Coordinates of C-alpha atoms in Angstrom, one line a residue:
V1 CA 12.0 4.1 2.5
I2 CA 11.4 1.3 4.9
G3 CA 11.8 2.5 8.5
R4 CA 11.8 6.2 7.4
G5 CA 9.4 9.0 8.3
P6 CA 7.2 9.9 11.2
G7 CA 4.5 7.8 12.8
L8 CA 4.0 4.7 14.9
T9 CA 4.4 2.8 11.7
P10 CA 6.9 5.0 9.8
A11 CA 5.3 6.8 6.8
G12 CA 7.7 5.2 4.4
D13 CA 6.4 1.8 5.5
D14 CA 2.8 2.9 5.0
V15 CA 3.5 4.0 1.5
V16 CA 5.2 0.7 0.7
A17 CA 2.3 -1.2 2.4
G18 CA -0.3 0.6 0.3
T19 CA 1.6 -0.1 -2.9
L20 CA 2.1 -3.8 -2.0
A21 CA -1.6 -4.2 -1.1
A22 CA -2.8 -2.6 -4.3
I23 CA -0.6 -4.8 -6.4
A24 CA -1.3 -7.9 -4.3
L25 CA -5.0 -7.5 -4.7
R26 CA -4.5 -7.6 -8.5
G27 CA -2.4 -10.8 -8.1
Q28 CA 0.6 -9.1 -9.6
L29 CA 3.2 -9.1 -6.9
H30 CA 6.6 -10.3 -7.9
R31 CA 7.5 -13.0 -5.4
E32 CA 11.2 -12.5 -5.1
A33 CA 10.9 -8.7 -4.9
T34 CA 8.2 -9.0 -2.2
E35 CA 10.4 -11.5 -0.2
G36 CA 13.3 -9.0 -0.4
I37 CA 11.1 -6.1 0.9
L38 CA 9.8 -8.2 3.8
A39 CA 13.3 -9.5 4.7
H40 CA 14.6 -6.0 4.7
A41 CA 11.7 -4.7 6.8
A42 CA 12.4 -7.4 9.4
S43 CA 15.6 -5.5 10.4
A44 CA 14.9 -2.0 9.2
T45 CA 11.7 -1.1 10.9
T46 CA 9.5 -1.8 13.9
S47 CA 8.0 -5.3 14.4
L48 CA 4.5 -3.7 14.2
S49 CA 5.3 -2.1 10.9
S50 CA 7.0 -5.3 9.6
S51 CA 3.9 -7.2 10.4
L52 CA 1.7 -4.7 8.6
L53 CA 3.9 -5.0 5.6
R54 CA 3.4 -8.8 5.6
C55 CA -0.3 -8.3 5.8
A56 CA -0.3 -5.8 3.0
A57 CA 1.7 -8.2 0.8
A58 CA -1.1 -10.7 1.5
G59 CA -3.7 -8.1 0.3
Q60 CA -4.9 -7.5 3.9
V61 CA -5.7 -3.8 4.6
V62 CA -7.6 -1.7 7.1
P63 CA -11.3 -1.1 6.1
Q64 CA -10.6 2.5 5.2
A65 CA -7.9 1.4 2.7
A66 CA -10.2 -1.2 1.3
R67 CA -12.9 1.4 0.7
M68 CA -10.3 3.7 -0.9
L69 CA -9.3 0.9 -3.3
S70 CA -12.9 0.3 -4.2
A71 CA -13.3 4.0 -4.8
L72 CA -10.3 4.0 -7.1
C73 CA -11.9 1.3 -9.1
G74 CA -15.1 3.3 -9.4
A75 CA -17.2 1.2 -7.0
A76 CA -17.7 4.0 -4.6
P77 CA -17.3 7.8 -4.5
L78 CA -13.7 8.7 -4.1
A79 CA -13.9 11.9 -1.8
P80 CA -15.6 10.2 1.2
A81 CA -13.3 7.1 1.0
L82 CA -10.2 9.3 0.8
D83 CA -11.4 11.4 3.7
D84 CA -12.0 8.3 5.8
L85 CA -8.5 7.0 5.0
L86 CA -6.8 10.3 5.7
A87 CA -8.3 10.2 9.2
V88 CA -6.3 7.1 10.1
G89 CA -3.5 7.8 12.5
G90 CA -1.3 10.8 12.5
T91 CA 0.4 10.1 9.1
S92 CA -0.6 6.5 8.2
G93 CA -3.8 7.3 6.3
T94 CA -2.1 9.8 4.1
A95 CA 0.9 7.6 3.4
L96 CA -1.3 4.6 2.8
A97 CA -3.3 6.6 0.3
I98 CA -0.2 7.6 -1.6
G99 CA 0.9 4.0 -1.7
L100 CA -2.5 2.7 -2.8
V101 CA -2.6 5.2 -5.7
A102 CA 1.0 4.3 -6.7
G103 CA 0.2 0.6 -6.6
A104 CA -3.1 1.0 -8.5
R105 CA -1.3 3.1 -11.1
A106 CA 1.4 0.5 -11.5
V107 CA -1.0 -2.3 -12.3
V108 CA -3.5 -0.4 -14.3
C109 CA -1.7 2.4 -16.1
A110 CA 1.7 0.9 -16.8
P111 CA 0.3 -1.7 -19.2
L112 CA -1.7 1.0 -20.9
E113 CA 1.3 3.4 -21.2
A114 CA 3.4 0.6 -22.6
A115 CA 0.9 0.0 -25.3
L116 CA 0.8 3.6 -26.4

């Protein structure tokens, strides 16, 4: 999905960025997979989007995304945090939210589901 979709930063990139950030902030990124994603992004998307993906892999996100992650962890009300994130850019906020939820689900729910 890198380089695909509408927006100054393509929506596909924003989804991947959200997923990377959520997993990175839990310290669970797979180094080789992340390097592969970032190498692909260097030639498959804009330089701005490639830079944002590198930041996301380092756990660096816009404040609205950080608030959304806090809300997903129960540290803040979810609805206002989601509303703030959805207001970012034309498509970026929505795509980041999708990625954050996917990443959070991967690191929180996958171990639980495997145990069931």
